[in-house]
mmCIF file of C-alpha atoms in Angstrom:
data_model
loop_
_atom_site.group_PDB
_atom_site.id
_atom_site.type_symbol
_atom_site.label_atom_id
_atom_site.label_comp_id
_atom_site.label_asym_id
_atom_site.label_seq_id
_atom_site.Cartn_x
_atom_site.Cartn_y
_atom_site.Cartn_z
ATOM 1 C CA MET A 1 -29.455 -10.177 -2.239
ATOM 2 C CA SER A 2 -25.879 -9.002 -1.698
ATOM 3 C CA ASN A 3 -25.259 -6.754 1.275
ATOM 4 C CA ARG A 4 -22.513 -5.004 -0.668
ATOM 5 C CA PHE A 5 -22.736 -1.201 -0.420
ATOM 6 C CA ILE A 6 -24.087 0.046 -3.781
ATOM 7 C CA GLY A 7 -21.815 2.641 -5.349
ATOM 8 C CA ALA A 8 -19.097 2.020 -2.779
ATOM 9 C CA ARG A 9 -16.212 2.211 -5.240
ATOM 10 C CA GLN A 10 -14.933 4.948 -7.506
ATOM 11 C CA THR A 11 -15.444 4.568 -11.242
ATOM 12 C CA THR A 12 -14.069 5.581 -14.620
ATOM 13 C CA LEU A 13 -14.802 4.650 -18.225
ATOM 14 C CA ALA A 14 -13.998 1.158 -19.444
ATOM 15 C CA ARG A 15 -12.563 2.576 -22.691
ATOM 16 C CA GLU A 16 -11.781 5.878 -24.370
ATOM 17 C CA ILE A 17 -14.574 7.793 -26.137
ATOM 18 C CA GLN A 18 -14.161 10.234 -29.030
ATOM 19 C CA LEU A 19 -16.907 12.734 -29.879
ATOM 20 C CA THR A 20 -17.263 15.636 -32.304
ATOM 21 C CA GLY A 21 -19.802 18.417 -32.555
ATOM 22 C CA THR A 22 -20.388 22.163 -32.632
ATOM 23 C CA GLY A 23 -20.180 24.803 -29.931
ATOM 24 C CA VAL A 24 -23.641 26.261 -29.343
ATOM 25 C CA HIS A 25 -22.313 29.763 -28.675
ATOM 26 C CA SER A 26 -19.174 29.844 -30.846
ATOM 27 C CA GLY A 27 -20.567 27.850 -33.758
ATOM 28 C CA ALA A 28 -17.085 26.294 -34.070
ATOM 29 C CA PRO A 29 -16.317 22.593 -34.595
ATOM 30 C CA VAL A 30 -15.143 20.742 -31.470
ATOM 31 C CA SER A 31 -13.457 17.400 -30.807
ATOM 32 C CA VAL A 32 -13.625 15.817 -27.358
ATOM 33 C CA THR A 33 -11.888 12.664 -26.143
ATOM 34 C CA LEU A 34 -12.867 11.116 -22.818
ATOM 35 C CA HIS A 35 -9.956 9.208 -21.278
ATOM 36 C CA PRO A 36 -10.240 6.725 -18.381
ATOM 37 C CA ALA A 37 -8.425 7.946 -15.263
ATOM 38 C CA GLU A 38 -7.143 6.515 -11.994
ATOM 39 C CA ALA A 39 -8.901 6.862 -8.650
ATOM 40 C CA ASP A 40 -8.921 10.304 -7.002
ATOM 41 C CA THR A 41 -8.225 12.058 -10.322
ATOM 42 C CA GLY A 42 -11.662 13.617 -10.400
ATOM 43 C CA LEU A 43 -13.053 15.170 -13.582
ATOM 44 C CA ARG A 44 -10.383 17.211 -15.351
ATOM 45 C CA PHE A 45 -10.380 19.087 -18.656
ATOM 46 C CA LEU A 46 -7.247 18.936 -20.824
ATOM 47 C CA VAL A 47 -7.341 21.848 -23.257
ATOM 48 C CA THR A 48 -5.255 21.264 -26.384
ATOM 49 C CA LYS A 49 -3.949 23.448 -29.190
ATOM 50 C CA ARG A 50 -2.443 21.839 -32.283
ATOM 51 C CA GLY A 51 -2.310 18.520 -30.467
ATOM 52 C CA ARG A 52 -0.511 19.830 -27.373
ATOM 53 C CA VAL A 53 -2.055 20.145 -23.893
ATOM 54 C CA VAL A 54 -1.892 23.812 -22.870
ATOM 55 C CA SER A 55 -4.000 23.693 -19.724
ATOM 56 C CA GLU A 56 -5.431 21.236 -17.211
ATOM 57 C CA ILE A 57 -8.547 22.532 -15.456
ATOM 58 C CA ALA A 58 -10.267 20.669 -12.636
ATOM 59 C CA ALA A 59 -14.056 20.610 -12.816
ATOM 60 C CA HIS A 60 -14.529 22.560 -9.590
ATOM 61 C CA VAL A 61 -16.569 25.596 -8.610
ATOM 62 C CA ALA A 62 -13.343 27.359 -7.604
ATOM 63 C CA ASN A 63 -12.478 27.459 -11.320
ATOM 64 C CA VAL A 64 -15.749 28.984 -12.544
ATOM 65 C CA LYS A 65 -15.060 32.096 -14.646
ATOM 66 C CA ASN A 66 -18.384 32.969 -16.273
ATOM 67 C CA LEU A 67 -22.042 31.999 -15.898
ATOM 68 C CA THR A 68 -23.702 33.830 -18.809
ATOM 69 C CA LEU A 69 -26.135 31.340 -20.405
ATOM 70 C CA CYS A 70 -23.749 28.478 -19.646
ATOM 71 C CA THR A 71 -21.085 27.439 -17.138
ATOM 72 C CA VAL A 72 -17.502 28.378 -18.029
ATOM 73 C CA ILE A 73 -14.461 27.136 -16.103
ATOM 74 C CA GLY A 74 -10.876 28.198 -16.609
ATOM 75 C CA ASP A 75 -7.376 28.702 -15.265
ATOM 76 C CA ASP A 76 -5.543 31.792 -14.060
ATOM 77 C CA ALA A 77 -3.777 32.169 -17.424
ATOM 78 C CA GLY A 78 -7.056 32.854 -19.198
ATOM 79 C CA THR A 79 -7.728 29.471 -20.812
ATOM 80 C CA THR A 80 -11.422 28.604 -20.517
ATOM 81 C CA VAL A 81 -13.878 25.859 -21.428
ATOM 82 C CA GLY A 82 -17.567 26.705 -21.689
ATOM 83 C CA THR A 83 -20.889 24.851 -21.792
ATOM 84 C CA VAL A 84 -19.467 22.144 -19.528
ATOM 85 C CA GLU A 85 -22.773 21.453 -17.758
ATOM 86 C CA HIS A 86 -24.371 18.874 -20.102
ATOM 87 C CA LEU A 87 -21.275 16.675 -20.224
ATOM 88 C CA LEU A 88 -20.705 16.985 -16.466
ATOM 89 C CA ALA A 89 -24.375 16.128 -15.887
ATOM 90 C CA ALA A 90 -23.944 12.907 -17.876
ATOM 91 C CA LEU A 91 -20.805 11.971 -15.930
ATOM 92 C CA ARG A 92 -22.224 12.747 -12.507
ATOM 93 C CA GLY A 93 -25.640 11.416 -13.462
ATOM 94 C CA LEU A 94 -24.126 8.037 -14.360
ATOM 95 C CA SER A 95 -21.811 8.082 -11.306
ATOM 96 C CA ILE A 96 -18.474 8.473 -13.095
ATOM 97 C CA ASP A 97 -15.880 9.840 -10.694
ATOM 98 C CA ASN A 98 -12.620 10.009 -12.629
ATOM 99 C CA LEU A 99 -11.983 11.152 -16.184
ATOM 100 C CA TYR A 100 -9.681 13.250 -18.347
ATOM 101 C CA ILE A 101 -11.690 15.305 -20.848
ATOM 102 C CA GLU A 102 -9.439 16.308 -23.736
ATOM 103 C CA ILE A 103 -10.884 19.169 -25.781
ATOM 104 C CA ASP A 104 -9.533 21.245 -28.689
ATOM 105 C CA SER A 105 -11.887 24.221 -28.377
ATOM 106 C CA LYS A 106 -13.211 26.721 -25.854
ATOM 107 C CA GLU A 107 -16.587 25.031 -25.643
ATOM 108 C CA VAL A 108 -17.958 21.522 -25.121
ATOM 109 C CA PRO A 109 -20.080 20.561 -28.170
ATOM 110 C CA ILE A 110 -23.800 21.083 -27.746
ATOM 111 C CA MET A 111 -24.698 17.782 -29.492
ATOM 112 C CA ASP A 112 -28.523 17.624 -29.483
ATOM 113 C CA GLY A 113 -28.894 20.156 -26.653
ATOM 114 C CA SER A 114 -29.128 17.521 -23.918
ATOM 115 C CA SER A 115 -26.917 14.886 -22.291
ATOM 116 C CA ALA A 116 -28.358 12.026 -24.367
ATOM 117 C CA GLU A 117 -25.477 11.533 -26.802
ATOM 118 C CA PHE A 118 -22.927 11.573 -23.975
ATOM 119 C CA VAL A 119 -24.986 8.975 -22.096
ATOM 120 C CA GLU A 120 -25.317 6.779 -25.195
ATOM 121 C CA ALA A 121 -21.550 6.916 -25.815
ATOM 122 C CA ILE A 122 -20.831 5.997 -22.176
ATOM 123 C CA ASP A 123 -23.319 3.127 -22.308
ATOM 124 C CA ARG A 124 -21.589 1.748 -25.425
ATOM 125 C CA VAL A 125 -18.146 1.466 -23.795
ATOM 126 C CA GLY A 126 -19.248 0.763 -20.213
ATOM 127 C CA ILE A 127 -18.068 1.931 -16.816
ATOM 128 C CA ARG A 128 -15.137 0.400 -14.936
ATOM 129 C CA GLU A 129 -15.196 0.103 -11.157
ATOM 130 C CA LEU A 130 -11.915 0.913 -9.411
ATOM 131 C CA SER A 131 -10.595 -0.517 -6.165
ATOM 132 C CA GLU A 132 -10.650 2.693 -4.090
ATOM 133 C CA PRO A 133 -13.725 3.694 -2.036
ATOM 134 C CA ARG A 134 -15.917 6.463 -3.405
ATOM 135 C CA LYS A 135 -15.672 9.829 -1.643
ATOM 136 C CA TYR A 136 -18.507 12.323 -1.235
ATOM 137 C CA ILE A 137 -19.086 15.924 -0.249
ATOM 138 C CA LYS A 138 -21.523 15.470 2.631
ATOM 139 C CA VAL A 139 -23.712 18.467 3.475
ATOM 140 C CA LEU A 140 -23.763 18.996 7.256
ATOM 141 C CA LYS A 141 -25.806 22.204 7.591
ATOM 142 C CA PRO A 142 -28.487 23.908 5.498
ATOM 143 C CA VAL A 143 -27.206 26.490 3.034
ATOM 144 C CA ARG A 144 -29.495 28.922 1.189
ATOM 145 C CA VAL A 145 -28.873 31.682 -1.368
ATOM 146 C CA GLU A 146 -31.425 34.213 -2.650
ATOM 147 C CA GLU A 147 -31.104 36.657 -5.536
ATOM 148 C CA GLY A 148 -33.745 38.646 -7.394
ATOM 149 C CA GLY A 149 -36.690 36.482 -6.393
ATOM 150 C CA CYS A 150 -34.766 33.265 -7.145
ATOM 151 C CA TRP A 151 -33.379 30.961 -4.508
ATOM 152 C CA GLY A 152 -31.448 27.737 -4.076
ATOM 153 C CA ALA A 153 -30.664 25.588 -1.045
ATOM 154 C CA LEU A 154 -28.712 22.520 0.007
ATOM 155 C CA GLU A 155 -29.683 20.500 3.070
ATOM 156 C CA PRO A 156 -28.269 17.415 4.796
ATOM 157 C CA TYR A 157 -29.566 14.205 3.246
ATOM 158 C CA SER A 158 -28.368 10.587 3.036
ATOM 159 C CA GLY A 159 -28.510 10.465 -0.784
ATOM 160 C CA PHE A 160 -28.739 12.949 -3.664
ATOM 161 C CA ARG A 161 -32.202 14.448 -4.019
ATOM 162 C CA MET A 162 -33.189 17.111 -6.550
ATOM 163 C CA ASP A 163 -36.222 19.400 -6.337
ATOM 164 C CA VAL A 164 -36.303 22.004 -9.110
ATOM 165 C CA GLU A 165 -39.035 24.529 -9.854
ATOM 166 C CA ILE A 166 -39.262 27.049 -12.701
ATOM 167 C CA ASP A 167 -41.745 29.851 -13.338
ATOM 168 C CA PHE A 168 -41.869 31.602 -16.721
ATOM 169 C CA ALA A 169 -44.337 34.230 -17.903
ATOM 170 C CA SER A 170 -44.646 32.374 -21.201
ATOM 171 C CA PRO A 171 -47.772 30.158 -21.188
ATOM 172 C CA VAL A 172 -45.809 27.584 -23.200
ATOM 173 C CA ILE A 173 -43.695 26.929 -20.085
ATOM 174 C CA GLY A 174 -45.485 28.428 -17.086
ATOM 175 C CA ARG A 175 -44.731 27.007 -13.636
ATOM 176 C CA GLN A 176 -43.243 23.510 -13.475
ATOM 177 C CA ARG A 177 -41.765 21.537 -10.586
ATOM 178 C CA LEU A 178 -39.968 18.189 -10.579
ATOM 179 C CA GLN A 179 -38.558 16.075 -7.738
ATOM 180 C CA TYR A 180 -36.342 13.004 -8.004
ATOM 181 C CA GLU A 181 -34.131 10.828 -5.871
ATOM 182 C CA MET A 182 -31.265 10.991 -8.337
ATOM 183 C CA SER A 183 -29.701 7.760 -9.585
ATOM 184 C CA PRO A 184 -28.122 6.609 -12.855
ATOM 185 C CA GLY A 185 -31.413 5.030 -13.890
ATOM 186 C CA ILE A 186 -33.458 8.150 -13.150
ATOM 187 C CA PHE A 187 -30.942 10.382 -14.891
ATOM 188 C CA ARG A 188 -30.699 8.148 -17.955
ATOM 189 C CA HIS A 189 -34.446 7.706 -18.471
ATOM 190 C CA GLU A 190 -36.060 10.828 -16.989
ATOM 191 C CA ILE A 191 -33.540 13.654 -17.377
ATOM 192 C CA SER A 192 -30.772 13.001 -19.922
ATOM 193 C CA ARG A 193 -32.796 13.682 -23.106
ATOM 194 C CA ALA A 194 -34.225 17.050 -21.981
ATOM 195 C CA ARG A 195 -32.960 19.775 -24.322
ATOM 196 C CA THR A 196 -31.900 23.347 -23.761
ATOM 197 C CA PHE A 197 -34.518 25.908 -24.721
ATOM 198 C CA GLY A 198 -34.819 29.535 -25.725
ATOM 199 C CA PHE A 199 -37.146 32.200 -27.072
ATOM 200 C CA MET A 200 -37.126 33.273 -30.722
ATOM 201 C CA SER A 201 -37.522 36.869 -29.527
ATOM 202 C CA ASP A 202 -34.073 36.696 -27.884
ATOM 203 C CA VAL A 203 -32.170 35.313 -30.888
ATOM 204 C CA GLU A 204 -31.135 38.590 -32.534
ATOM 205 C CA LYS A 205 -29.943 40.020 -29.212
ATOM 206 C CA LEU A 206 -27.863 36.892 -28.525
ATOM 207 C CA TRP A 207 -26.299 36.945 -31.983
ATOM 208 C CA LYS A 208 -25.282 40.585 -31.544
ATOM 209 C CA ALA A 209 -23.604 39.578 -28.270
ATOM 210 C CA GLY A 210 -21.688 36.819 -30.075
ATOM 211 C CA LEU A 211 -23.752 34.074 -28.409
ATOM 212 C CA ALA A 212 -25.921 31.210 -29.692
ATOM 213 C CA LEU A 213 -24.093 31.226 -33.059
ATOM 214 C CA GLY A 214 -24.405 27.433 -33.249
ATOM 215 C CA ALA A 215 -27.980 27.168 -31.986
ATOM 216 C CA ASP A 216 -30.677 25.764 -34.257
ATOM 217 C CA LEU A 217 -33.725 23.505 -34.068
ATOM 218 C CA SER A 218 -31.510 20.399 -33.988
ATOM 219 C CA ASN A 219 -30.094 21.344 -30.592
ATOM 220 C CA THR A 220 -32.542 23.802 -29.001
ATOM 221 C CA VAL A 221 -36.227 23.831 -28.154
ATOM 222 C CA ALA A 222 -37.323 27.141 -29.665
ATOM 223 C CA ILE A 223 -40.364 28.991 -28.343
ATOM 224 C CA GLY A 224 -42.119 31.539 -30.555
ATOM 225 C CA ASP A 225 -45.612 32.674 -31.515
ATOM 226 C CA GLY A 226 -46.973 31.062 -28.351
ATOM 227 C CA LYS A 227 -45.827 27.558 -29.276
ATOM 228 C CA VAL A 228 -42.864 25.190 -29.545
ATOM 229 C CA MET A 229 -41.376 25.725 -33.009
ATOM 230 C CA ASN A 230 -39.669 22.316 -33.301
ATOM 231 C CA ARG A 231 -41.681 20.074 -35.616
ATOM 232 C CA GLU A 232 -41.202 17.012 -33.398
ATOM 233 C CA GLY A 233 -42.492 18.829 -30.312
ATOM 234 C CA LEU A 234 -41.271 17.972 -26.811
ATOM 235 C CA ARG A 235 -39.509 14.784 -25.742
ATOM 236 C CA TYR A 236 -40.968 14.666 -22.230
ATOM 237 C CA PRO A 237 -43.861 16.137 -20.324
ATOM 238 C CA GLN A 238 -42.327 19.158 -18.549
ATOM 239 C CA GLU A 239 -39.163 18.987 -20.688
ATOM 240 C CA PHE A 240 -38.304 22.542 -19.656
ATOM 241 C CA VAL A 241 -37.953 21.847 -15.932
ATOM 242 C CA ARG A 242 -36.250 18.537 -16.702
ATOM 243 C CA HIS A 243 -33.570 20.431 -18.598
ATOM 244 C CA LYS A 244 -33.157 22.835 -15.694
ATOM 245 C CA MET A 245 -32.636 19.794 -13.463
ATOM 246 C CA LEU A 246 -30.096 18.418 -15.947
ATOM 247 C CA ASP A 247 -28.225 21.740 -15.796
ATOM 248 C CA ALA A 248 -28.300 21.653 -11.989
ATOM 249 C CA VAL A 249 -26.841 18.124 -11.898
ATOM 250 C CA GLY A 250 -24.001 19.341 -14.144
ATOM 251 C CA ASP A 251 -23.401 22.542 -12.193
ATOM 252 C CA LEU A 252 -23.406 20.699 -8.851
ATOM 253 C CA ALA A 253 -20.829 18.274 -10.266
ATOM 254 C CA LEU A 254 -18.463 21.208 -9.723
ATOM 255 C CA ALA A 255 -18.469 20.287 -6.025
ATOM 256 C CA GLY A 256 -15.596 18.044 -7.156
ATOM 257 C CA MET A 257 -17.130 14.877 -5.681
ATOM 258 C CA PRO A 258 -20.640 13.406 -5.594
ATOM 259 C CA LEU A 259 -22.916 15.249 -3.190
ATOM 260 C CA LEU A 260 -24.728 13.732 -0.242
ATOM 261 C CA GLY A 261 -27.449 16.303 0.154
ATOM 262 C CA ALA A 262 -30.854 17.535 -1.001
ATOM 263 C CA TYR A 263 -30.918 20.401 -3.505
ATOM 264 C CA ARG A 264 -33.935 22.663 -3.933
ATOM 265 C CA SER A 265 -34.153 25.605 -6.321
ATOM 266 C CA TYR A 266 -36.803 28.061 -7.452
ATOM 267 C CA ARG A 267 -36.287 29.936 -10.738
ATOM 268 C CA GLY A 268 -32.669 28.875 -10.665
ATOM 269 C CA GLY A 269 -29.974 28.723 -13.308
ATOM 270 C CA HIS A 270 -26.227 28.373 -13.695
ATOM 271 C CA ARG A 271 -25.466 31.446 -11.588
ATOM 272 C CA LEU A 272 -27.665 30.389 -8.686
ATOM 273 C CA ASN A 273 -26.404 26.783 -8.775
ATOM 274 C CA SER A 274 -22.839 28.061 -8.581
ATOM 275 C CA MET A 275 -23.661 30.514 -5.786
ATOM 276 C CA VAL A 276 -25.108 27.711 -3.659
ATOM 277 C CA LEU A 277 -21.918 25.670 -4.025
ATOM 278 C CA GLN A 278 -19.813 28.723 -3.222
ATOM 279 C CA ALA A 279 -21.894 29.309 -0.078
ATOM 280 C CA LEU A 280 -21.470 25.661 0.910
ATOM 281 C CA PHE A 281 -17.681 25.819 0.657
ATOM 282 C CA ALA A 282 -17.445 29.274 2.233
ATOM 283 C CA ASP A 283 -17.751 27.732 5.720
ATOM 284 C CA ALA A 284 -15.846 24.524 6.502
ATOM 285 C CA SER A 285 -18.474 23.581 9.080
ATOM 286 C CA ASN A 286 -21.090 23.253 6.308
ATOM 287 C CA TRP A 287 -19.598 20.089 4.836
ATOM 288 C CA THR A 288 -17.175 17.216 5.187
ATOM 289 C CA VAL A 289 -15.668 14.515 2.993
ATOM 290 C CA ALA A 290 -17.409 11.185 3.575
ATOM 291 C CA GLN A 291 -16.072 7.856 2.352
ATOM 292 C CA ALA A 292 -18.039 4.760 1.420
ATOM 293 C CA PRO A 293 -17.330 1.591 3.443
ATOM 294 C CA LYS A 294 -14.507 -0.543 2.074
ATOM 295 C CA THR A 295 -15.448 -3.721 0.219
ATOM 296 C CA ARG A 296 -13.475 -6.629 -1.126
ATOM 297 C CA ALA A 297 -11.397 -6.027 -4.244
ATOM 298 C CA VAL A 298 -13.118 -6.454 -7.592
ATOM 299 C CA ARG A 299 -11.188 -8.686 -9.989
ATOM 300 C CA ALA A 300 -12.951 -7.732 -13.221
ATOM 301 C CA PRO A 301 -14.555 -4.598 -14.655
ATOM 302 C CA VAL A 302 -18.162 -4.104 -13.538
ATOM 303 C CA GLN A 303 -20.865 -2.375 -15.573
ATOM 304 C CA ILE A 304 -22.438 0.139 -13.205
ATOM 305 C CA THR A 305 -26.187 0.491 -13.658
ATOM 306 C CA ALA A 306 -27.371 0.464 -10.050
ATOM 307 C CA PRO A 307 -28.326 3.686 -8.201
ATOM 308 C CA ALA A 308 -25.627 5.750 -6.557
ATOM 309 C CA ALA A 309 -25.042 5.377 -2.853
ATOM 310 C CA LEU A 310 -27.803 6.444 -0.541
ATOM 311 C CA ALA A 311 -25.523 6.649 2.482
ATOM 312 C CA ALA A 312 -21.888 7.027 3.405
ATOM 313 C CA ALA A 313 -19.828 6.584 6.545
ATOM 314 C CA GLU A 314 -17.544 9.347 7.645
#
């Protein structure tokens, strides 16, 4: 067995990916192109109008503008991109560090309501390992945020561990808890296909607010009359908490680098996930940038399927 540090190098896509779909809230058609990027680029959205880039927005919690039913990032000029969490979850879940995300709408397409189609597209083209060492946000001190009976916390940890618990009054969902040592394999097989969900009783209210205009049974698990309304049923046991974990992976990607820490949430959502990151960055003593050990140069592209790093050296 090689003693090479797993996940030691930064990554990007091996080739460009083009995707089309519909915005779940706007109902508008969307085209997205994922472009390979150089080391230390990070994940960056390129918003276009009539084929021209009008804004470049880094996927970072400092750029969060709205957290109503989805995560919206934007610039100071008012350009925004919403529903970024499922795509960011796929990128962070598969350990992709650097990418330009070109988009011609205000919302990332919902696809099937999960990260599955993004993962499948990435798996088709492959992931390219770069020569520069991977960098991490390493949690140094516990951080906890509470709001309205919900709470979220980050603690020091040598890898990336997720522990997510939900508690709904609906007997269809109830109380569910899931814990994973996150890795590309775990994300791909246990998390990526979990779909967003909602209650039929909320639909009319959302439509009046101009939300969920593109939601239907092809991209949302709908709950009504005490049952799941989708004919095919659920994809996983506990699909609801798995989707909440998927959302958390995407929201925590807004740290700007992979996290070395353990995340725990109870009745969380986009707002709470964002608040925990904001609390982390509010005090410079809470975190540091850690860098993986240097390894010998790689001469050819490498398909990354191994788990992300479980440790890093400062």
